[in-house]
Coordinates of C-alpha atoms in Angstrom, one line a residue:
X200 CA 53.7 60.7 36.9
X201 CA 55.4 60.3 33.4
X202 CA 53.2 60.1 30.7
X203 CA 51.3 56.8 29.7
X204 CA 53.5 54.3 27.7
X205 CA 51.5 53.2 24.4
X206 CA 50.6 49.5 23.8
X207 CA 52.6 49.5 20.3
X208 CA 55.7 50.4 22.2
X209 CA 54.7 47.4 25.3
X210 CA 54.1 45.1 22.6
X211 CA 57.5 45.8 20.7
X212 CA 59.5 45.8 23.3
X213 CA 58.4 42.2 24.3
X214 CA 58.9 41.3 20.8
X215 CA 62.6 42.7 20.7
X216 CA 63.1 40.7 24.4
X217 CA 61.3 37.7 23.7
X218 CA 60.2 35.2 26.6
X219 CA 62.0 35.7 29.7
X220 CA 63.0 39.4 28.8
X221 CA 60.3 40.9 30.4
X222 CA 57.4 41.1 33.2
X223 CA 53.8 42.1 33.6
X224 CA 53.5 40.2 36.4
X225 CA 52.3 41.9 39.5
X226 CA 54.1 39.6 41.9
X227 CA 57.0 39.9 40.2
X228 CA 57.3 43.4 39.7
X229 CA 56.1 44.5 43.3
X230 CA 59.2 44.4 44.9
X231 CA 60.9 46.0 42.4
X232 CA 58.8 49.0 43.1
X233 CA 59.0 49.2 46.7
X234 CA 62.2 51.0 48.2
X235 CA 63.7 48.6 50.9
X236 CA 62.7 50.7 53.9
X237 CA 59.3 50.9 52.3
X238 CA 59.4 54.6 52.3
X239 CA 58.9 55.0 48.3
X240 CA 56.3 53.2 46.4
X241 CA 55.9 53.1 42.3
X242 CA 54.5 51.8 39.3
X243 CA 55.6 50.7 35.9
X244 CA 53.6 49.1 32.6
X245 CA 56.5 47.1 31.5
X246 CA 59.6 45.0 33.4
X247 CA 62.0 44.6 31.2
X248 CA 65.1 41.8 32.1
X249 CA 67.6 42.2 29.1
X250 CA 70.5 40.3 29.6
X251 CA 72.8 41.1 27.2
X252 CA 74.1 44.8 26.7
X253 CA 72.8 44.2 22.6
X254 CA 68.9 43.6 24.1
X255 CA 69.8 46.7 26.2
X256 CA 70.5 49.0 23.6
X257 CA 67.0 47.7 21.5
X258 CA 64.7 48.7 24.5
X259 CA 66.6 51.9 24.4
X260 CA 66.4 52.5 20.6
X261 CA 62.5 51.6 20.8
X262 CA 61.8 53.9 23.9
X263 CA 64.7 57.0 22.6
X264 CA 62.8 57.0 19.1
X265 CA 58.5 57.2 20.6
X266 CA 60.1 59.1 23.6
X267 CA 59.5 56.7 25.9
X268 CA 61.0 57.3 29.5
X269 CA 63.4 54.7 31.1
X270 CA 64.0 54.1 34.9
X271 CA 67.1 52.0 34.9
X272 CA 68.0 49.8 38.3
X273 CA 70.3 47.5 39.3
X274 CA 69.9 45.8 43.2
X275 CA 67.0 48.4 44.3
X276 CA 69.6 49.0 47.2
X277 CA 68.9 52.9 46.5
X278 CA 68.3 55.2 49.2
X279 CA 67.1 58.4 47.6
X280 CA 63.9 56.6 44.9
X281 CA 66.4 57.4 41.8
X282 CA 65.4 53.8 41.2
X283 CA 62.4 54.0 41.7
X284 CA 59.6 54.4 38.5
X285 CA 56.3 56.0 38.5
X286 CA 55.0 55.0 35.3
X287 CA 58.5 54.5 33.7
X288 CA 59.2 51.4 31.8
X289 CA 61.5 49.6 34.6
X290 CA 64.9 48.6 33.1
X291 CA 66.9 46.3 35.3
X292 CA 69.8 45.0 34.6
X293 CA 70.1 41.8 37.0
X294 CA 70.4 39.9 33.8
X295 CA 73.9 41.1 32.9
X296 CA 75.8 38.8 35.1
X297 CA 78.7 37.7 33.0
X298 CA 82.1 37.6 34.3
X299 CA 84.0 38.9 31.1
X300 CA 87.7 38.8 32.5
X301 CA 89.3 38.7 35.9
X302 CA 93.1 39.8 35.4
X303 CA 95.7 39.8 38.0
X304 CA 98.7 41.0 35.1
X305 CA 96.8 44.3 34.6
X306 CA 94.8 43.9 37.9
X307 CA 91.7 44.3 36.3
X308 CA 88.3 42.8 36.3
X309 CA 85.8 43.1 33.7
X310 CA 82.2 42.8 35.0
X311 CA 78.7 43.3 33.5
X312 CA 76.7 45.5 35.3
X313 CA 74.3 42.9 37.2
X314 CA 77.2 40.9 39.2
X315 CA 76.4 41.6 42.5
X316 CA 79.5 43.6 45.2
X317 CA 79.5 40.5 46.7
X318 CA 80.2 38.2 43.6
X319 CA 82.8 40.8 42.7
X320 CA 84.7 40.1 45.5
X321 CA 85.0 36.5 45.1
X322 CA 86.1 36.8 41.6
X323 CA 89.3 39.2 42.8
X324 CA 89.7 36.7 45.4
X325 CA 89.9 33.8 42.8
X326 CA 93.5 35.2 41.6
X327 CA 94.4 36.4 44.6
X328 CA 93.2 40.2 44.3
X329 CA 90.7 42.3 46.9
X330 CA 88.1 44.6 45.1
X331 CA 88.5 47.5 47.4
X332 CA 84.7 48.9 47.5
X333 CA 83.0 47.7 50.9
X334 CA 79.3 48.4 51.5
X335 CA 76.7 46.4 54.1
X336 CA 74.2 45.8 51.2
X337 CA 77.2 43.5 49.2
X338 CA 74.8 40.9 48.7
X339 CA 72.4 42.9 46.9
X340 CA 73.9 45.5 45.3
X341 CA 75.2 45.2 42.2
X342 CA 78.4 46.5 39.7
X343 CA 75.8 49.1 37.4
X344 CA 74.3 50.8 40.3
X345 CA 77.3 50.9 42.4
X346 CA 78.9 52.7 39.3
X347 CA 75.4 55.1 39.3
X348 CA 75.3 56.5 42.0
X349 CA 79.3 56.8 42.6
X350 CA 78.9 54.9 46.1
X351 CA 81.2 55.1 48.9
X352 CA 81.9 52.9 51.5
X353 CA 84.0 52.2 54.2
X354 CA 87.3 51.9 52.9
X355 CA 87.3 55.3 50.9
X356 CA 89.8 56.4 53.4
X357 CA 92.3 54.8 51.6
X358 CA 90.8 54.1 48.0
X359 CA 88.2 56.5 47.4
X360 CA 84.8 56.0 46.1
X361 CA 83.5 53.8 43.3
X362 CA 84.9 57.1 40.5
X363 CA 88.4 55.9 41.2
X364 CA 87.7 52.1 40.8
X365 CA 86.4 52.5 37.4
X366 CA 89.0 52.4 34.1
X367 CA 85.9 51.9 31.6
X368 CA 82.3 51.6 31.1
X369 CA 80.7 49.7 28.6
X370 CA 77.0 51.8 28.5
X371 CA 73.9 52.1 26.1
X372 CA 73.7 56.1 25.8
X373 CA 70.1 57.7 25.6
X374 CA 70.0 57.4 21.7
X375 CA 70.2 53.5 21.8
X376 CA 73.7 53.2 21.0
X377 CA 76.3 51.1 22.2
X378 CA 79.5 53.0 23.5
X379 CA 82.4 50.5 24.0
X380 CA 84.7 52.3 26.4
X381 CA 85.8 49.1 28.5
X382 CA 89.5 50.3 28.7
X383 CA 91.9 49.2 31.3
X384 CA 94.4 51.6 31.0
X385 CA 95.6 53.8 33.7
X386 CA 96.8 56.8 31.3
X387 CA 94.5 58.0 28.8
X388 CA 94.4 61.7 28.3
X389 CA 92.6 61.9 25.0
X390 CA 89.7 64.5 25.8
X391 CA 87.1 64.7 27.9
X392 CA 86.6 61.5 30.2
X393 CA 83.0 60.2 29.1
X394 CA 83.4 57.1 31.4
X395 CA 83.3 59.7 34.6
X396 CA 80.1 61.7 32.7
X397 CA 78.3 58.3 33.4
X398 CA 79.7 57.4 37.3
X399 CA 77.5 59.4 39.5
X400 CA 74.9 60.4 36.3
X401 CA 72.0 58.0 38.4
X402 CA 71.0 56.7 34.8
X403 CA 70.4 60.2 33.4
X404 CA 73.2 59.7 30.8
X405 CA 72.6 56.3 29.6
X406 CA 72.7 52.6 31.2
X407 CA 75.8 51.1 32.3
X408 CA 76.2 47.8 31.0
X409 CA 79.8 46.8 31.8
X410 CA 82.9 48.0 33.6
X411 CA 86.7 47.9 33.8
X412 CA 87.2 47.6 37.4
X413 CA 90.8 48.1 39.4
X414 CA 91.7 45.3 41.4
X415 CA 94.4 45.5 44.4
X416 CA 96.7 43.0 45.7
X417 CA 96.1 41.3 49.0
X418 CA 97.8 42.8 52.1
X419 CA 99.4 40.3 54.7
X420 CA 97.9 41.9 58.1
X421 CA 94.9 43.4 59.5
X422 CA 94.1 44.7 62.8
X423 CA 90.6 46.2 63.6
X424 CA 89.7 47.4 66.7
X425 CA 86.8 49.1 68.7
X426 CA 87.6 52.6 71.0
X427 CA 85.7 54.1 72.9
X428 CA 86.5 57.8 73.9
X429 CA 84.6 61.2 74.7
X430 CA 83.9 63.1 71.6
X431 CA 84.2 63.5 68.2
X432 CA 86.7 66.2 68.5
X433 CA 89.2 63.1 69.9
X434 CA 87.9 60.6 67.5
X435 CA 89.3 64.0 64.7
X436 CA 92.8 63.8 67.0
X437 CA 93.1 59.8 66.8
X438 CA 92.3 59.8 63.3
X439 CA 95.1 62.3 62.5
X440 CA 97.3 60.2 65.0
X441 CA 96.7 56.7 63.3
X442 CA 97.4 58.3 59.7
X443 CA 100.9 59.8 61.3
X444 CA 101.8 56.7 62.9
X445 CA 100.5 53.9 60.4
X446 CA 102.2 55.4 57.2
X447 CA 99.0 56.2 56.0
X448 CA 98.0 52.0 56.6
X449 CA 94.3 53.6 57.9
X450 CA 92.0 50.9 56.1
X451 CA 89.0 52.3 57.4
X452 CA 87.6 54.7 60.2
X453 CA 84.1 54.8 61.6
X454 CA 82.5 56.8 64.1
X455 CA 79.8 56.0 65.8
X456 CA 77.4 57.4 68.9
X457 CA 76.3 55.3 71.8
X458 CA 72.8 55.6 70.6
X459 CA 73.0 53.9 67.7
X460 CA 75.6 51.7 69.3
X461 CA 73.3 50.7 71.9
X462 CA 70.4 50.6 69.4
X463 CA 72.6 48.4 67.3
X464 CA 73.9 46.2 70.1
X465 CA 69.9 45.5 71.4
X466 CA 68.1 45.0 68.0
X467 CA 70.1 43.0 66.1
X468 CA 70.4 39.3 66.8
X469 CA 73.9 38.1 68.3
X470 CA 75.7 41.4 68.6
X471 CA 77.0 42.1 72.5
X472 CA 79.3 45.5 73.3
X473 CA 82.8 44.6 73.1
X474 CA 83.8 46.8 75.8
X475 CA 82.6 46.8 79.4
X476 CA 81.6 50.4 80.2
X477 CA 79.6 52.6 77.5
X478 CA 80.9 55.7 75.8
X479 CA 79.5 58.8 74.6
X480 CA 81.2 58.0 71.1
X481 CA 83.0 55.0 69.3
X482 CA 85.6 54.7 66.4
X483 CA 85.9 51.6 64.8
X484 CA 89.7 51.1 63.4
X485 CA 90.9 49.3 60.4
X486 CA 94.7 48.9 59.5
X487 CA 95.9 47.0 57.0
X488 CA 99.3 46.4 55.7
X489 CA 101.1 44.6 53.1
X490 CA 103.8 43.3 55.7
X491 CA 103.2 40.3 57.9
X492 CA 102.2 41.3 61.6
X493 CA 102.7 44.6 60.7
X494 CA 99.0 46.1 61.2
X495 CA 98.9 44.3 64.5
X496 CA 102.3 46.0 65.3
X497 CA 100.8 49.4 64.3
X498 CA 97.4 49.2 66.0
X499 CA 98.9 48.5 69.2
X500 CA 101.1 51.5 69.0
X501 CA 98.6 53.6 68.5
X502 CA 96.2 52.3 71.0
X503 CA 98.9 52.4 73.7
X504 CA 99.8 55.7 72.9
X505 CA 96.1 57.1 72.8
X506 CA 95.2 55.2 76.3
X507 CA 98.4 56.9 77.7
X508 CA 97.8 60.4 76.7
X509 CA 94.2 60.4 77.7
X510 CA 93.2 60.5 74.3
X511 CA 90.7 57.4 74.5
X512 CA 89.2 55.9 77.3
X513 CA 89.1 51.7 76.5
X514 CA 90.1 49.9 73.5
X515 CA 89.0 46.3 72.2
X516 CA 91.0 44.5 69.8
X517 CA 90.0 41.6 67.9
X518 CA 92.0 38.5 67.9
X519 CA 89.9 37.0 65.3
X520 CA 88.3 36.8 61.8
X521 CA 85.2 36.1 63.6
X522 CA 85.7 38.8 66.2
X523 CA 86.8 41.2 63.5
X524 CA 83.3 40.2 61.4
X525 CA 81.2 41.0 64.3
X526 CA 83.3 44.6 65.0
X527 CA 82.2 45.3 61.6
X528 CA 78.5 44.4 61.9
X529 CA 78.1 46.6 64.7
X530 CA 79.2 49.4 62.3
X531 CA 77.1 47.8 58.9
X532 CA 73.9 46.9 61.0
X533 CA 73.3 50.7 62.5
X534 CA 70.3 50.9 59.9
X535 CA 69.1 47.5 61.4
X536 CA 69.4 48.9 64.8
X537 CA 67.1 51.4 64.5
X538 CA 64.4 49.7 61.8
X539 CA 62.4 48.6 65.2
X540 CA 62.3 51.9 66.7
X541 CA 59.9 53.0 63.9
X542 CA 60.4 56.9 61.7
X543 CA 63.1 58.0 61.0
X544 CA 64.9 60.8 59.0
X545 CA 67.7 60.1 57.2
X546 CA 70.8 62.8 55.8
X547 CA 73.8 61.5 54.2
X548 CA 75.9 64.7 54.4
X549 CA 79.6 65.5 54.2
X550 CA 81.4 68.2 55.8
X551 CA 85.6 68.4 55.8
X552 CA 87.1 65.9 58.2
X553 CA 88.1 69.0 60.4
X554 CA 84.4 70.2 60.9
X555 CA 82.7 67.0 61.8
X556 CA 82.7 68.2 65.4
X557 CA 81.2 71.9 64.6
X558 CA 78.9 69.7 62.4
X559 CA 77.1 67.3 65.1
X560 CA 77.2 70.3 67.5
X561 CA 75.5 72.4 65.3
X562 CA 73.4 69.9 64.3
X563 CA 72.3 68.5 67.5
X564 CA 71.5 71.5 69.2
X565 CA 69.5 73.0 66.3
X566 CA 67.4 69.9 66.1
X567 CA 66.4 69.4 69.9
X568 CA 65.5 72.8 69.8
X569 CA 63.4 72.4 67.2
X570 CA 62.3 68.9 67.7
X571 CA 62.1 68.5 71.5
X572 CA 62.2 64.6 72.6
X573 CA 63.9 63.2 69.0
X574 CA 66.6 60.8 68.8
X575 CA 69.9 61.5 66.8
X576 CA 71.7 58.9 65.6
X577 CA 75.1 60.4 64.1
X578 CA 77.3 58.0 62.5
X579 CA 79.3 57.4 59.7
X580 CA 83.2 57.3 57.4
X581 CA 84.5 60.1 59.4
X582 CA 87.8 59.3 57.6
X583 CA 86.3 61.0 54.4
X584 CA 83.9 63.4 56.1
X585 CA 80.5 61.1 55.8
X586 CA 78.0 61.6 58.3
X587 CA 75.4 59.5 58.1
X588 CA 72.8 61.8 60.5
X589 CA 69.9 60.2 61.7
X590 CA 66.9 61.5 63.6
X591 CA 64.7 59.0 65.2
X592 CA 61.0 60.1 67.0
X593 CA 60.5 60.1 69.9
X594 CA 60.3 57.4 71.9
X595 CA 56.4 56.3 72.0
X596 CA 55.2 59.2 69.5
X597 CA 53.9 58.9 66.0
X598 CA 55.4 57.5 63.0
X599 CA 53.2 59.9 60.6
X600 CA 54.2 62.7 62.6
X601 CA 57.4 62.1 62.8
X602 CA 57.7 61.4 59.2
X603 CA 55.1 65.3 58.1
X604 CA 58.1 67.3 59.8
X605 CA 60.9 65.9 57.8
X606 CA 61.5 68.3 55.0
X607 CA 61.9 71.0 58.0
X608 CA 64.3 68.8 59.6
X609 CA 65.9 68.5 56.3
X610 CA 66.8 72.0 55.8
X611 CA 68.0 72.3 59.0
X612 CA 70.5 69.7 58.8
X613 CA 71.7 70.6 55.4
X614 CA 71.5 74.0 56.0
X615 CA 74.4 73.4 58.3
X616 CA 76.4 71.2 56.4
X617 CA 76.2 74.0 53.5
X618 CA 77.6 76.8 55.8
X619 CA 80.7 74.5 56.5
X620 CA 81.2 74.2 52.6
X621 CA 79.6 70.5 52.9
X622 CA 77.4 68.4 50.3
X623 CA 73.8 67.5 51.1
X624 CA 74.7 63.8 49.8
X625 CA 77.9 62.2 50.4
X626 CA 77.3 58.8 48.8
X627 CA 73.8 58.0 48.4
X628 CA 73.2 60.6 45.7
X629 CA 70.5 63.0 44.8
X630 CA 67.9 60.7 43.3
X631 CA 63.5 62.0 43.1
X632 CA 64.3 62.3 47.0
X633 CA 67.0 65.3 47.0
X634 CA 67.0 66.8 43.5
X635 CA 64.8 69.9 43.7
X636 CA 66.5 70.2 47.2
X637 CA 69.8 70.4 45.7
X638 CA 69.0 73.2 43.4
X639 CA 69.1 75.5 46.4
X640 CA 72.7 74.4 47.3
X641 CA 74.3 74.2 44.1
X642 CA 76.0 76.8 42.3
X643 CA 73.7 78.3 39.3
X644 CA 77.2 78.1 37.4
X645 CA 77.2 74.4 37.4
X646 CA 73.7 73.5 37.6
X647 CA 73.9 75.1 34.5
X648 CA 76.6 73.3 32.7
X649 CA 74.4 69.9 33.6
X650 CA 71.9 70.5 31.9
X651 CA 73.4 71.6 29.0
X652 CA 75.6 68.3 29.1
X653 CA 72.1 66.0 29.8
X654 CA 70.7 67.8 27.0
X655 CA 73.4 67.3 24.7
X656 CA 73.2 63.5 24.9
X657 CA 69.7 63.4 26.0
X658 CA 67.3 66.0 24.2
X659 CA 63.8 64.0 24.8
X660 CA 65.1 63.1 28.6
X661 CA 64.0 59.7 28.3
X662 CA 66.4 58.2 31.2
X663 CA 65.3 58.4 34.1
X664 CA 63.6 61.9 33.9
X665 CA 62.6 62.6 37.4
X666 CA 66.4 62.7 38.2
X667 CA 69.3 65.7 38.4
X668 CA 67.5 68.7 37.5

């Protein structure tokens, strides 16, 4: 618990916000508090709402010079509590929802931090532009904390994460002032990049406010398809073989287990199996191309190919939008699917793409042994490595004791992604949830070199304190 916030400072920062810019109301703070999956709870004296970047940097001001600690949050899509306050004042920036410029000559957008994924999309679609970052929470989520927490998605394949969408940041650093760094330039080797300091930081370096954002133009075809097939070692082989044979056209790859196929398929609401026979494993395909009927053209190569050799056992392609959308949610609504069958533990780990086999081997084995009667749901961007690597109880036991064994279940499955030079998060970051873990993992070198870098710009560690080491 961080230390108690005094009244003088409560009372000037609703002053400084006026009405509108803040909450003490319980009902509207609760579910700001309350990690979606309900596994993290917290507390906070103050909600603040700025909603300009210049309100933003007076609540930081007030709070850097009593040394006052800051939780910033953006959608409270977060899986690892780094959004999460225990007696923090509560920053969010929802408020910050202006669309400062959308342009298709330098292809970039320039978005305050509270625009939603979602809204960010349409905007690059208004002049005729994609935003390339894809995640299931789109609606929700929003520019600041997608910049945060460096997220992923399922097009990183091809784009990478949210670092290499990101010319410039507009952010309030911990002292309270504004640092204008909204460039949209490409080149800009001038010294040390500040802008990538912040992507990634969780809040611990300042608030984003506002970015540059990259924007792509619009490809003419698009072929997705469902395989199914009898390992991950052959979903490793069609992956190299679609990147061969598309030109490096792979939009998106996604493995997935029958289990949390099946699970997905059952529990949520108007999904069916688009194949007839199940599969130990399925790969969902994406190609995209910038010449008409070209991704089609491609897709079908490879699948014939693949069915030919062996290589896969049944294919499903989509000859729809529709058909392609519900592909997709079978992918995006694998945390839905399992939601009904009560605990579970969650590790977002990667591994190199070449591993990812040795990996869930590894993994499984190591966890039935010690956990007899869990369920493992792997899953995950196998193009970049992710494994999303899940570990459901056991049918009809306990959700409490389930949820006491955890941390041992933790270490085992990060243990093994360590020994195959891995990362114990892949996207979600470290937040409260991983950061003491992490210090085990990480070289002393480097941990190091952080902290000297957060104390540099933060010496009282007002943002978000319980964060990065």
């Amino acid at each position: 618990m961080t230390k108690p916030v005094p009244a003088d400072v409560v009372s000037r920062l609703k002053a400084v916000l006026g009405e509108g810019g803040w909450s003490q109301d319980p009902d509207v703070i609760a579910p700001m508090l309350v990690e979606w999956r309900g596994r993290w709870k917290g507390e906070t004296p103050l909600l603040v709402t700025p909603r300009t970047t210049v309100e933003v940097a007076a609540v930081v001001g007030i709070c850097a010079a009593e040394g006052v600690a800051i939780t910033p949050q953006g959608g409270n899509t977060g899986l690892v509590a780094g959004q999460i306050p225990h007696g923090e004042i509560l920053l969010s920036t929802r408020k910050l929802t202006v669309v400062r410029d959308v342009d298709p000559i330098d292809d970039v957008m320039v978005l305050e931090a509270g625009v939603t994924l979602y809204e960010a999309h349409q905007q690059a679609a208004k002049v005729g532009r994609r935003f390339t970052v894809g995640v299931a929470s789109e609606g929700s989520c929003t520019i600041g904390g997608l910049i945060s927490t460096n997220a992923g998605g399922t097009a990183v394949l091809r784009y990478g994460m949210m670092r290499e969408q990101v010319l410039g940041i507009e952010a309030v650093l911990p002292n309270g002032e504004i640092w204008n760094g909204l460039k949209r330039l490409r080149k800009d080797n001038t010294g040390y990049d500040l802008k990538q300091l912040l992507i990634g930081a969780e809040g611990t370096l300042g608030v984003v406010t506002a970015a540059s954002l990259k924007i792509q133009a619009p490809l003419a075809s698009r072929a997705v398809a469902i395989v199914g097939l009898g390992s991950p070692a052959d979903a490793i082989q069609l992956l190299a073989r679609a990147k061969e044979e598309t030109g490096g056209s792979v939009e998106a790859f996604e493995l997935m287990g029958l289990l949390g196929f099946a699970l997905t398929v059952r529990n949520v609401p108007g999904l069916r199996d688009p194949l007839p026979t199940e599969h130990p494993w399925y790969v969902l395909i994406e190609i995209a191309s910038g010449e008409p009927r070209a991704a089609e053209a491609a897709l079908e190569r490879l699948l014939t190919g693949a069915l030919e050799s062996g290589l896969i056992a049944d294919a499903a392609v989509a000859q729809t939008e529709t058909q392609e959308k519900a592909f997709w949610h079978i992918r995006e609504g694998h945390s839905a699917g399992q939601k009904p069958e009560g605990a579970v533990w969650k590790h977002d780990v990667s591994v190199p793409v070449s591993k990812i086999p040795d990996f869930i081997a590894r993994a499984d084995a190591a966890i039935e042994q010690a956990f007899p009667g869990t369920r493992i749901v792997a899953f995950g961007h196998v193009g970049d490595g992710n494994v999303h690597y899940d570990v459901l109880k056991p049918v009809g036991a306990d959700d409490d004791a389930h949820d006491v064994q955890r941390e041992a279940g933790a270490k085992i499955v990060h243990d093994i992604a360590a020994s195959v030079s891995g990362s114990i998060s892949a996207e979600h970051g470290l937040g409260a949830m991983k950061t003491a873990e992490a210090l085990t993992y990480k070289d002393p070198i480097e941990v190091a070199a952080l902290r000297a870098i957060r104390q540099a710009l933060d010496p009282k560690r007002i943002m978000n304190p319980r964060v990065l080491f």
